[in-house]
Short mmCIF file of C-alpha atoms in Angstrom, two decimals:
data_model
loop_
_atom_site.label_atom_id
_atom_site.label_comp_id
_atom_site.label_asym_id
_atom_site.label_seq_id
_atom_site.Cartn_x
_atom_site.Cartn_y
_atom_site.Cartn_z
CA UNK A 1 4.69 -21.14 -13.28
CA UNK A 2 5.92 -23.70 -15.41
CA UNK A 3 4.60 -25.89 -18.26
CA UNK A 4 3.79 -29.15 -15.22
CA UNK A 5 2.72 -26.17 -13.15
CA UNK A 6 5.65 -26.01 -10.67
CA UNK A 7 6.13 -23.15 -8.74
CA UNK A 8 9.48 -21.99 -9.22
CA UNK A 9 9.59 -19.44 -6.73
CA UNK A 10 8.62 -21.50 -3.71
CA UNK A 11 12.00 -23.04 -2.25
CA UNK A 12 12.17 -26.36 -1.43
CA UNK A 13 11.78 -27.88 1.64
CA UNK A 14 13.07 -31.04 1.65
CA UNK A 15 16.91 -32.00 2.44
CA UNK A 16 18.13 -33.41 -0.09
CA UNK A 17 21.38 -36.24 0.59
CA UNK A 18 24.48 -34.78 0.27
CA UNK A 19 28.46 -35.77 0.19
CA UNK A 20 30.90 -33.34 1.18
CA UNK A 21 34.68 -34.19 0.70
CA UNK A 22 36.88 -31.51 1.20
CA UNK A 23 40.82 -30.81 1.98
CA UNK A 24 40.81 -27.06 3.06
CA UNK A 25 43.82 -25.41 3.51
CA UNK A 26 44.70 -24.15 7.03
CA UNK A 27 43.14 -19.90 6.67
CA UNK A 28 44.99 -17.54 8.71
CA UNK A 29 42.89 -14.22 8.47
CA UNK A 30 44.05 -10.93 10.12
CA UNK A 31 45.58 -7.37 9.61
CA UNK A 32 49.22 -7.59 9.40
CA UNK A 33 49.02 -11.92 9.47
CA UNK A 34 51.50 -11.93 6.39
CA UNK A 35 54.11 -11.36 9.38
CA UNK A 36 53.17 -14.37 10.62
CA UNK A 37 54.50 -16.61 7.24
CA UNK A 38 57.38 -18.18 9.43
CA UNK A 39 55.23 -19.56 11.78
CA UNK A 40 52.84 -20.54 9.12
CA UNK A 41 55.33 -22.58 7.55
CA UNK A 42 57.16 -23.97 10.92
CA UNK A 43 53.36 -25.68 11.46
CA UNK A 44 53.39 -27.04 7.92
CA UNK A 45 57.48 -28.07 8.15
CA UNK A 46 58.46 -26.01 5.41
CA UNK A 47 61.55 -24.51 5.35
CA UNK A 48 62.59 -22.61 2.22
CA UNK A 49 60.17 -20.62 0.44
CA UNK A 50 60.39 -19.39 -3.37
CA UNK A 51 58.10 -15.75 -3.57
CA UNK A 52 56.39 -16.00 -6.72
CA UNK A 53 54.58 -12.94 -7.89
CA UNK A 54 54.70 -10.37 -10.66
CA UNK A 55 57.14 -7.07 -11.09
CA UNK A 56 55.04 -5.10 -9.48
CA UNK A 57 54.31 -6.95 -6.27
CA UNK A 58 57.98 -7.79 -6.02
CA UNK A 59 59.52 -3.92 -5.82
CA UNK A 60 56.26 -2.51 -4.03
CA UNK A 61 57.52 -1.97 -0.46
CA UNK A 62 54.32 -2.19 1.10
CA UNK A 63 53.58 -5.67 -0.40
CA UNK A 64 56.67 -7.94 -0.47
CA UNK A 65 58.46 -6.31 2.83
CA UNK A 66 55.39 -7.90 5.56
CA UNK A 67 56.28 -10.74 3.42
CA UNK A 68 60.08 -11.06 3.45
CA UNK A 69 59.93 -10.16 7.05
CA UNK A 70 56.79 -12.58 8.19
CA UNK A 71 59.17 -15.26 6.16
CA UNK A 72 62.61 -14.31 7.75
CA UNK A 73 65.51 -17.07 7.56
CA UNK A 74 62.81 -19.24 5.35
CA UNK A 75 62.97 -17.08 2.37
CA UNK A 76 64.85 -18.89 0.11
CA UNK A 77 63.93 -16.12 -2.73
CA UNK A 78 62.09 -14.15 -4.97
CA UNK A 79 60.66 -14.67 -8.39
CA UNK A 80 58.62 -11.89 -9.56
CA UNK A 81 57.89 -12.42 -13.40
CA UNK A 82 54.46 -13.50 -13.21
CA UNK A 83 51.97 -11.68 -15.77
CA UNK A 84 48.47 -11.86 -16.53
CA UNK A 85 48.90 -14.32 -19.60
CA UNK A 86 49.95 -16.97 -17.44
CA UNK A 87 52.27 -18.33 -19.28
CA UNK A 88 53.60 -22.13 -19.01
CA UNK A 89 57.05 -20.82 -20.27
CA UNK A 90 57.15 -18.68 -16.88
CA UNK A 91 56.16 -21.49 -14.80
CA UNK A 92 58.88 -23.08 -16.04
CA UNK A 93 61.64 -20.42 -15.46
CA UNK A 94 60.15 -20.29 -11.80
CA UNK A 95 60.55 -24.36 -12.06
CA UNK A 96 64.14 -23.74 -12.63
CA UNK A 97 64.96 -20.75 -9.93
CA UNK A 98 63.10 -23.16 -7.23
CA UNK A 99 65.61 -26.16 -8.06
CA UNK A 100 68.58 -23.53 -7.77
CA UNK A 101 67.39 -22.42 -4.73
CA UNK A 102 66.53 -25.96 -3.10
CA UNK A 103 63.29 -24.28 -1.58
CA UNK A 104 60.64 -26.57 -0.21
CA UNK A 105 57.20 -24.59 -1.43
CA UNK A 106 55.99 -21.62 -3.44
CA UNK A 107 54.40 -18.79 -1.38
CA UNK A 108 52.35 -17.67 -4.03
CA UNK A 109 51.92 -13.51 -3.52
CA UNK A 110 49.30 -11.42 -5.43
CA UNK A 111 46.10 -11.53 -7.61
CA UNK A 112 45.01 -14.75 -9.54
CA UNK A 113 47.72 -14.48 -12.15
CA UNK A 114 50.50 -15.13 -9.51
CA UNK A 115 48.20 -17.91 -7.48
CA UNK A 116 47.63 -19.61 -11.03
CA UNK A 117 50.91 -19.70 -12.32
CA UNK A 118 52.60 -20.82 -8.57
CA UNK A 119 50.17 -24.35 -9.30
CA UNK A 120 52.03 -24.84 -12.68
CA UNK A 121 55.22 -24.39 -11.00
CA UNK A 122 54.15 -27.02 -8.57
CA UNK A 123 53.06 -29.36 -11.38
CA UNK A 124 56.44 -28.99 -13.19
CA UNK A 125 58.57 -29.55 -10.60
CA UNK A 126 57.03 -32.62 -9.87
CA UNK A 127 57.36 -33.78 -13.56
CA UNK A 128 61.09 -33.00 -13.68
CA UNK A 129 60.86 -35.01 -10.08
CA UNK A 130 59.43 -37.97 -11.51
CA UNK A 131 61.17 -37.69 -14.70
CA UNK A 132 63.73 -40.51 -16.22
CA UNK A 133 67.27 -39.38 -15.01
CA UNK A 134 68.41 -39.42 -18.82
CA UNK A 135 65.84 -36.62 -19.28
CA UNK A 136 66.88 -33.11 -18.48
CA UNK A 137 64.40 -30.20 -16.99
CA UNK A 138 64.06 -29.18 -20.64
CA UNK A 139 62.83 -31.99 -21.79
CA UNK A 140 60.47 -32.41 -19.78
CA UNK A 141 59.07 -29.02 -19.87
CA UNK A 142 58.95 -29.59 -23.54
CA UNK A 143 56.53 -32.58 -22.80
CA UNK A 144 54.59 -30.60 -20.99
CA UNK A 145 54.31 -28.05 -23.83
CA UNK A 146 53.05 -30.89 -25.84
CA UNK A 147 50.42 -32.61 -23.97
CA UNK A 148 48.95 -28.80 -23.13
CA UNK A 149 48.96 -28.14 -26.55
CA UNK A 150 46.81 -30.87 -27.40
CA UNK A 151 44.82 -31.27 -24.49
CA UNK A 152 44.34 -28.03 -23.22
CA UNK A 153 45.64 -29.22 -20.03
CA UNK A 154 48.67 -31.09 -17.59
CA UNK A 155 48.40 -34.49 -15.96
CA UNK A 156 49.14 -33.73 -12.68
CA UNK A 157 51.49 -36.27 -10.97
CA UNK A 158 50.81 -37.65 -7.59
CA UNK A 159 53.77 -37.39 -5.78
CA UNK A 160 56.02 -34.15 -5.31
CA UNK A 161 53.87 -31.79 -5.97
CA UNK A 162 55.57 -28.46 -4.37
CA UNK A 163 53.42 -27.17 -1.40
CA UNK A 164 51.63 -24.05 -1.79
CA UNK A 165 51.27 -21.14 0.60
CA UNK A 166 49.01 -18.46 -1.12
CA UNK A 167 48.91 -14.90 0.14
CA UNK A 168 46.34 -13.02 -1.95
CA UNK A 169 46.37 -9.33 -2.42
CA UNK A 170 42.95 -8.77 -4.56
CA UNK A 171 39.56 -10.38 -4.11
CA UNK A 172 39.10 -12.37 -7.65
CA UNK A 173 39.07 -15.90 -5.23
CA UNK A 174 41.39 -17.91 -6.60
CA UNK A 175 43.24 -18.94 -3.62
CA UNK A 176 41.16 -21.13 -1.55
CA UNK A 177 41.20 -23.71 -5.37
CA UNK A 178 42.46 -26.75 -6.57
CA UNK A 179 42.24 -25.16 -9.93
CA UNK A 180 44.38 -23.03 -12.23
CA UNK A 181 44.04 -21.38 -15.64
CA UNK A 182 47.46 -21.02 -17.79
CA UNK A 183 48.24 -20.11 -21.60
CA UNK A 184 51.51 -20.81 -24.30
CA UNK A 185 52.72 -19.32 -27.09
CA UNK A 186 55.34 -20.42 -29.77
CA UNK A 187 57.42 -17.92 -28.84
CA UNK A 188 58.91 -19.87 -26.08
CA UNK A 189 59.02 -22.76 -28.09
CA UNK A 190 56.98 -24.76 -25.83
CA UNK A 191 53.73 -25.23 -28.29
CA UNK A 192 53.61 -24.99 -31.50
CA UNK A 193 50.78 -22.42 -31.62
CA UNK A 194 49.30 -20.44 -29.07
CA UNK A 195 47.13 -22.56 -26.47
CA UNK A 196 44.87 -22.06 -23.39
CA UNK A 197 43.25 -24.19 -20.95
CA UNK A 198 44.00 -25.08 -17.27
CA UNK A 199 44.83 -27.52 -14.94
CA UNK A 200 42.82 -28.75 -11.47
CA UNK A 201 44.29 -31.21 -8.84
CA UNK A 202 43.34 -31.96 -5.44
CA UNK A 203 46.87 -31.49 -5.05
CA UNK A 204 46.86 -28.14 -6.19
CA UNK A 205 44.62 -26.78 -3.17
CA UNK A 206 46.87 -24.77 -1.27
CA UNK A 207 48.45 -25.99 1.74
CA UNK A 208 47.72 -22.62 3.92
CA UNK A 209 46.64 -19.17 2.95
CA UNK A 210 47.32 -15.96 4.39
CA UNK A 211 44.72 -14.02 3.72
CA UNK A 212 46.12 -10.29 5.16
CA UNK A 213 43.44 -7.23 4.78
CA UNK A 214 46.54 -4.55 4.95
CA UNK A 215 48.27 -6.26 1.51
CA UNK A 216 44.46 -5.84 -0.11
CA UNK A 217 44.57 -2.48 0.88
CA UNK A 218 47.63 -1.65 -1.00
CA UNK A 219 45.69 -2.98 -4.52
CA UNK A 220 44.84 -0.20 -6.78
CA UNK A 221 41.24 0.92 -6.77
CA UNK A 222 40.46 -0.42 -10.15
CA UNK A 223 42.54 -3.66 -10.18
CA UNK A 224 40.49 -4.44 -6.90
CA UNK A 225 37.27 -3.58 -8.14
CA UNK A 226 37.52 -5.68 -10.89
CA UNK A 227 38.90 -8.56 -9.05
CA UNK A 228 36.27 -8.70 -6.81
CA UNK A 229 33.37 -8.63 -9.05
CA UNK A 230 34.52 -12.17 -10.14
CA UNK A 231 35.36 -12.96 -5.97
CA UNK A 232 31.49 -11.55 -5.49
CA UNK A 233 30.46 -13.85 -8.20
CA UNK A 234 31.92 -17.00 -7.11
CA UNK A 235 29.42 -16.58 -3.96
CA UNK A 236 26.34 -16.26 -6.43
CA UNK A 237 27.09 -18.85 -8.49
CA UNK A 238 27.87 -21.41 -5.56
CA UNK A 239 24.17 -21.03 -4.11
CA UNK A 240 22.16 -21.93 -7.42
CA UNK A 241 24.63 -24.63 -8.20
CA UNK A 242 23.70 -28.21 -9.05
CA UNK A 243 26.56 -29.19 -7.10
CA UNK A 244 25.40 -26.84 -3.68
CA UNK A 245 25.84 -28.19 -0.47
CA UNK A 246 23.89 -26.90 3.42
CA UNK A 247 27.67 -26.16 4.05
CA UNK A 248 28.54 -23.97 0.67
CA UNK A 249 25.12 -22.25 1.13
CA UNK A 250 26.02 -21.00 4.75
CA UNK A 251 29.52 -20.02 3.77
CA UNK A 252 28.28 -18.49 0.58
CA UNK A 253 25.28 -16.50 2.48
CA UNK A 254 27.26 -15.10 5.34
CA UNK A 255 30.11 -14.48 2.56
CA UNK A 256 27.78 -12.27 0.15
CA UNK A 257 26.58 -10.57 3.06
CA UNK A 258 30.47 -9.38 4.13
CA UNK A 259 31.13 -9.07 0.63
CA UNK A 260 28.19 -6.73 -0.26
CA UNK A 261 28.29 -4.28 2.94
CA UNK A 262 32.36 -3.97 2.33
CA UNK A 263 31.83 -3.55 -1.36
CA UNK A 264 29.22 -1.18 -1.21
CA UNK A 265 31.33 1.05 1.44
CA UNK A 266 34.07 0.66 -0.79
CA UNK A 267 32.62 1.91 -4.08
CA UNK A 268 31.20 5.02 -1.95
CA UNK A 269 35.17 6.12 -1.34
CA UNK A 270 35.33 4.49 2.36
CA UNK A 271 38.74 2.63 2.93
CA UNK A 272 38.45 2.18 6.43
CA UNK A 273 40.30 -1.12 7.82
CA UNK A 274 36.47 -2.65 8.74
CA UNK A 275 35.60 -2.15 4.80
CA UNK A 276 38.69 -4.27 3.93
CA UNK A 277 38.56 -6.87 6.77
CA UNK A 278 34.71 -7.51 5.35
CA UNK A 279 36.19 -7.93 2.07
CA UNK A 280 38.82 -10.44 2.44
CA UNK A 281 36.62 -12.46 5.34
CA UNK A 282 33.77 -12.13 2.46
CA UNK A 283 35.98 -13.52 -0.17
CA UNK A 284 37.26 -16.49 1.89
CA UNK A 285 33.85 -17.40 3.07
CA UNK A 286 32.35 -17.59 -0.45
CA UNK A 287 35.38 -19.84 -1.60
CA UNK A 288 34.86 -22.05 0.91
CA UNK A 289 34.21 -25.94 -0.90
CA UNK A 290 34.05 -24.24 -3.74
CA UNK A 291 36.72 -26.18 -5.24
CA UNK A 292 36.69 -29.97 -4.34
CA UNK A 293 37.66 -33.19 -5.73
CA UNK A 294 35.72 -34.28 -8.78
CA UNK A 295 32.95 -31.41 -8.76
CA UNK A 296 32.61 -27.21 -8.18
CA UNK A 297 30.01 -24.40 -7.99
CA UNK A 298 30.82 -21.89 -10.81
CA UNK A 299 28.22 -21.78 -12.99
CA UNK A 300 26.34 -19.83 -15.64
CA UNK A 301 28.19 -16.67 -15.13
CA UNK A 302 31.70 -17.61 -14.77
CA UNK A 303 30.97 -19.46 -18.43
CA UNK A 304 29.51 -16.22 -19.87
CA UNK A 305 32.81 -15.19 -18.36
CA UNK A 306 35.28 -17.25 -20.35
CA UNK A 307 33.30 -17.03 -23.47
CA UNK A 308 33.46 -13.25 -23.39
CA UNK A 309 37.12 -13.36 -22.55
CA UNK A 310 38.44 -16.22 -24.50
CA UNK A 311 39.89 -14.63 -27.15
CA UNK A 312 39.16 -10.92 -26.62
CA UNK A 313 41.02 -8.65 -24.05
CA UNK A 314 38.43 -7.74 -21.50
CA UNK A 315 38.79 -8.07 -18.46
CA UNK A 316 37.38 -10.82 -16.29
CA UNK A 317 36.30 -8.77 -13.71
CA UNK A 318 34.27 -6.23 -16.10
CA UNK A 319 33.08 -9.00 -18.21
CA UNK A 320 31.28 -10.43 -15.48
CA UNK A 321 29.95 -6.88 -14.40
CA UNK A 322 28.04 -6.38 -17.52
CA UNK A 323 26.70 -9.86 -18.10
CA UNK A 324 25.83 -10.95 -13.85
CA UNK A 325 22.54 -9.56 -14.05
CA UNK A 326 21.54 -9.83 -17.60
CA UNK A 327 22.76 -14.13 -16.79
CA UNK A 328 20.56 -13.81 -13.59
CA UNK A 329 17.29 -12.58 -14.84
CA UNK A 330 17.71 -14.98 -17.71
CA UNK A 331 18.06 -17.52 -15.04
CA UNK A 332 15.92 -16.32 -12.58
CA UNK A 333 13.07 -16.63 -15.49
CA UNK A 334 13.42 -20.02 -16.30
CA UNK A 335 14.23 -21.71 -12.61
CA UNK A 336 14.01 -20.94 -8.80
CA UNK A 337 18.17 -20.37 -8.97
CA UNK A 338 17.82 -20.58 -5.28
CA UNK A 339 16.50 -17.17 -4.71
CA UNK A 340 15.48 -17.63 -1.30
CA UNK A 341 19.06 -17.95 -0.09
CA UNK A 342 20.54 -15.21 -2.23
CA UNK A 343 17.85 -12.39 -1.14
CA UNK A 344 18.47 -13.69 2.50
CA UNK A 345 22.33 -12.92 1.75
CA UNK A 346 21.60 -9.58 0.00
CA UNK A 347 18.60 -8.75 3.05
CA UNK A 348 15.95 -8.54 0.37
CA UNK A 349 13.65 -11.13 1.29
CA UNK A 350 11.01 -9.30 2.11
CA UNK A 351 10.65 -7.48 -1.62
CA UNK A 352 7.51 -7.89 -3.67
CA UNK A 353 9.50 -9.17 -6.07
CA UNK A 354 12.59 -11.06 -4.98
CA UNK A 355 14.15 -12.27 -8.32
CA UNK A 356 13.92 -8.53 -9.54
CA UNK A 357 15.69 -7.65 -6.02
CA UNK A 358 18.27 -9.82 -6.38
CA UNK A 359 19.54 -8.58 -9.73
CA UNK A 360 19.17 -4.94 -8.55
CA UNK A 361 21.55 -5.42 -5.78
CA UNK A 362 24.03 -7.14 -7.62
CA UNK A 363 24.07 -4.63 -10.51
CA UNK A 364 24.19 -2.11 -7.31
CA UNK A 365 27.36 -3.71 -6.59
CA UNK A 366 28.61 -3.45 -10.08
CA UNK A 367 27.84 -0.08 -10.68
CA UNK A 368 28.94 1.11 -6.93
CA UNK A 369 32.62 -0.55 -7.96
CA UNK A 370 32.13 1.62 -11.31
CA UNK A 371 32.56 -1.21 -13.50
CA UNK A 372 31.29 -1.09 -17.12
CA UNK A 373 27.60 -1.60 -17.38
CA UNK A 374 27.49 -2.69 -21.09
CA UNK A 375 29.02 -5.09 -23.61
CA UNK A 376 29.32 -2.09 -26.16
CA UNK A 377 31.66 -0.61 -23.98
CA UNK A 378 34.49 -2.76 -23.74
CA UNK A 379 36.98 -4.94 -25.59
CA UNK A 380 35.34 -7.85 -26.07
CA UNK A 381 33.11 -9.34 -29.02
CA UNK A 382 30.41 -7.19 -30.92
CA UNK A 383 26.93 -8.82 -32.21
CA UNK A 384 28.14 -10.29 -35.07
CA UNK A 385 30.38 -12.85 -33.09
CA UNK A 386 27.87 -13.44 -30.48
CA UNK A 387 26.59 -16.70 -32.23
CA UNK A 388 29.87 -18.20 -31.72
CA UNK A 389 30.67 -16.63 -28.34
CA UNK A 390 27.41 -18.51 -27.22
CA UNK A 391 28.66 -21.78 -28.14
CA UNK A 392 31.62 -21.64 -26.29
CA UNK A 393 29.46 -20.42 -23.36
CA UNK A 394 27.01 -23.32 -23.40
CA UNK A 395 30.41 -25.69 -23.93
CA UNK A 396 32.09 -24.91 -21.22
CA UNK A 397 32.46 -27.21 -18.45
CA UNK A 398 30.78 -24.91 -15.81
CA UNK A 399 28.01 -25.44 -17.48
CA UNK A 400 27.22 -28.35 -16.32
CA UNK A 401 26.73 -27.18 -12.92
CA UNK A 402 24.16 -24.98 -13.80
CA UNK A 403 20.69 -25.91 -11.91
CA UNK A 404 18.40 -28.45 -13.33
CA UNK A 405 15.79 -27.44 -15.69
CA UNK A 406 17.65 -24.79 -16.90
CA UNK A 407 18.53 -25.97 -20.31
CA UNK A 408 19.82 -23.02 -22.21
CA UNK A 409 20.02 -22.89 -26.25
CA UNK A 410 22.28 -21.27 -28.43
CA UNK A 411 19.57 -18.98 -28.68
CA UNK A 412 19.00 -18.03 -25.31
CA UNK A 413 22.93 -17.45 -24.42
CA UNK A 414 22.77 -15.29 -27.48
CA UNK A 415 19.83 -13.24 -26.16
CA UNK A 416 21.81 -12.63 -22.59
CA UNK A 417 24.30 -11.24 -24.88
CA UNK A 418 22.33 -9.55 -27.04
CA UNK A 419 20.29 -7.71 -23.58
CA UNK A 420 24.01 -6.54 -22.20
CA UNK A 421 24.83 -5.02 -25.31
#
């Protein structure tokens, strides 16, 4: 109970009015549907498509050739020199090879790097588009440098933005968005010191994705697991949101419950074709309105996310395995977090105790995908920087779509952290 004696475990049962707006892209789900990129792009009118995607993707047979042969005569070429870091300075040379190559749109091939860093290219294409003819690429590149470097992000023009077609080969969720994370360093001579930040456009959702269960397959174990603890995630967050909507909850429900039955099989050693079909149709569901004009659903833990990764090398995916259930019971403690919904998605409604459930089947999740189960043990920040970490947590802009009455402290983001040590 709480202090006006509310009880937070009894859902509500009133409808609340709601606003949807939403531009989703067109989702072509199937085994073997990344052969089916030239008539993806025929219904969209594109006609020359720059691959972009990182070294690995690019000379892995199993992943670009579906590609280059689903794309056929409309594969204009391939730029595979995307990295993790997602750097504006390789935007930029993918800028340039798209300009050589006259191509029409970016299929964007791969994990979240490669998605992120095809929505830059987009972006800077359209500011050498719209830039003053007595300005070169360079220079305007170089002004993008700038305003990133004090703003932490890219105006994003409204005209020529380059049409994206994303084909995503892990489960992290970052193709059915409007938004994209990037970095610089001096090196390239593009900031002056390093900088991080991102940029997010209605623009920037992608015109069609390709969402093709036989590319997942080809992911290494670990690289998927990881990626799909932040996919898995996305779904939590986007039922306890402020921001929730009756049509994210249904999408997010029936996503959790694909995701959870394919993940489970999956961290048990089966890699049948069903356990991979659940996964990507789980993934897609749970991004679905997700990411819309002016407002999103990630929350508390993709902010415990960024704060643990922000300066520290840890991975995404294993920074949100350790802290997901620690975040959750925190939450869970202080507000209803919609709990009814989630143990409906993870088919533990009828427990005693359905908060408790909740965070036992996620951490079930996490450990079944043998992610780390502590803070201790990995890369990231030890106690003694936990006061800081916690301010960037409670900062960042997901938090404001955490649910009313929640009202974290310093203090309490420090004692999530200090409970997944």
């Amino acid at each position: 109970m709480t202090g006006d004696d509310t009880d937070i475990t009894a859902p509500s049962r009133v409808t609340d009015p709601f606003r949807f707006e939403y531009d989703a892209p067109t989702l072509r789900c199937g085994r073997d549907s990344a052969r089916e990129l030239d008539d993806e792009l025929a219904a969209n009118g594109f006609e020359r498509a720059l691959v972009v995607c990182g070294q690995t993707v690019g000379t892995t047979s199993a992943v670009i050739d579906p590609v280059r042969e689903g794309l056929g005569d409309r594969l204009a070429g391939v730029f595979a020199e995307t990295t993790p870091e997602k750097r504006l300075a390789t935007a930029a040379g993918a800028a340039d090879r798209l300009r050589e190559l006259d191509a029409d749109c970016i299929v964007a091939l791969g994990g979240g790097s490669s998605l992120d860093v095809a929505k830059q290219v987009s972006v800077l294409a359209a500011r050498v588009a719209a830039a003053d003819a007595n300005n070169s690429p360079a220079d305007a590149y170089a002004a993008a440098g700038s305003e990133f470097a004090e703003t932490g992000t890219l105006s994003v023009p409204d005209e020529e933005l380059v049409p994206i077609v994303a084909v995503p080969t892990t489960l992290a969720g970052a193709d059915v968005s409007q938004v994209a994370g990037m970095t610089a360093t001096p090196e390239n001579g593009l900031v002056p010191e390093p900088a991080s930040g991102g940029i997010s456009d209605p623009g920037l959702m992608p015109a069609a994705v390709v969402a093709d269960p036989a590319l997942v397959a080809t992911t290494p174990d670990d690289i998927l697991a990881a990626s799909a603890m932040n996919g898995f995630d996305k779904g939590i967050e986007t039922l306890y949101a402020s921001t929730a909507t009756p049509v994210t909850d249904a999408t997010a429900v029936r996503g959790l419950s694909l995701f959870q039955d394919g993940l489970l099989a999956f961290g048990d050693g089966s890699r049948a074709e069903w356990v991979y079909d659940a996964l990507v149709r789980g993934c897609l569901l749970v991004q679905y309105g997700i990411s819309r004009p002016g407002v999103g659903t990630l929350s508390l833990i993709h902010a415990f996310g960024h704060g643990l990764t922000r300066t520290y090398p840890v991975q995404q995916g294993a920074a949100h395995g350790v802290v997901a259930p620690h975040a959750l019971a925190f939450l869970f403690d202080r507000v209803d977090g919609r709990r009814d919904l989630l143990a409906e998605a993870f088919d533990v409604a009828d427990a005693d105790d359905t908060a408790a459930a909740i965070v036992d089947a996620v951490a079930d999740v996490r450990d079944a995908l043998g992610l780390p189960t502590r803070l201790r043990d990995v890369d990231g920040p030890g106690p003694e920087e936990f006061p800081s970490v916690a301010k960037h947590v409670l900062a960042d802009s997901f938090m404001s779509n955490a649910p009313a009455g929640l009202d974290a402290t310093v203090a309490d983001i420090e004692g999530v952290l200090e409970a997944a040590w």
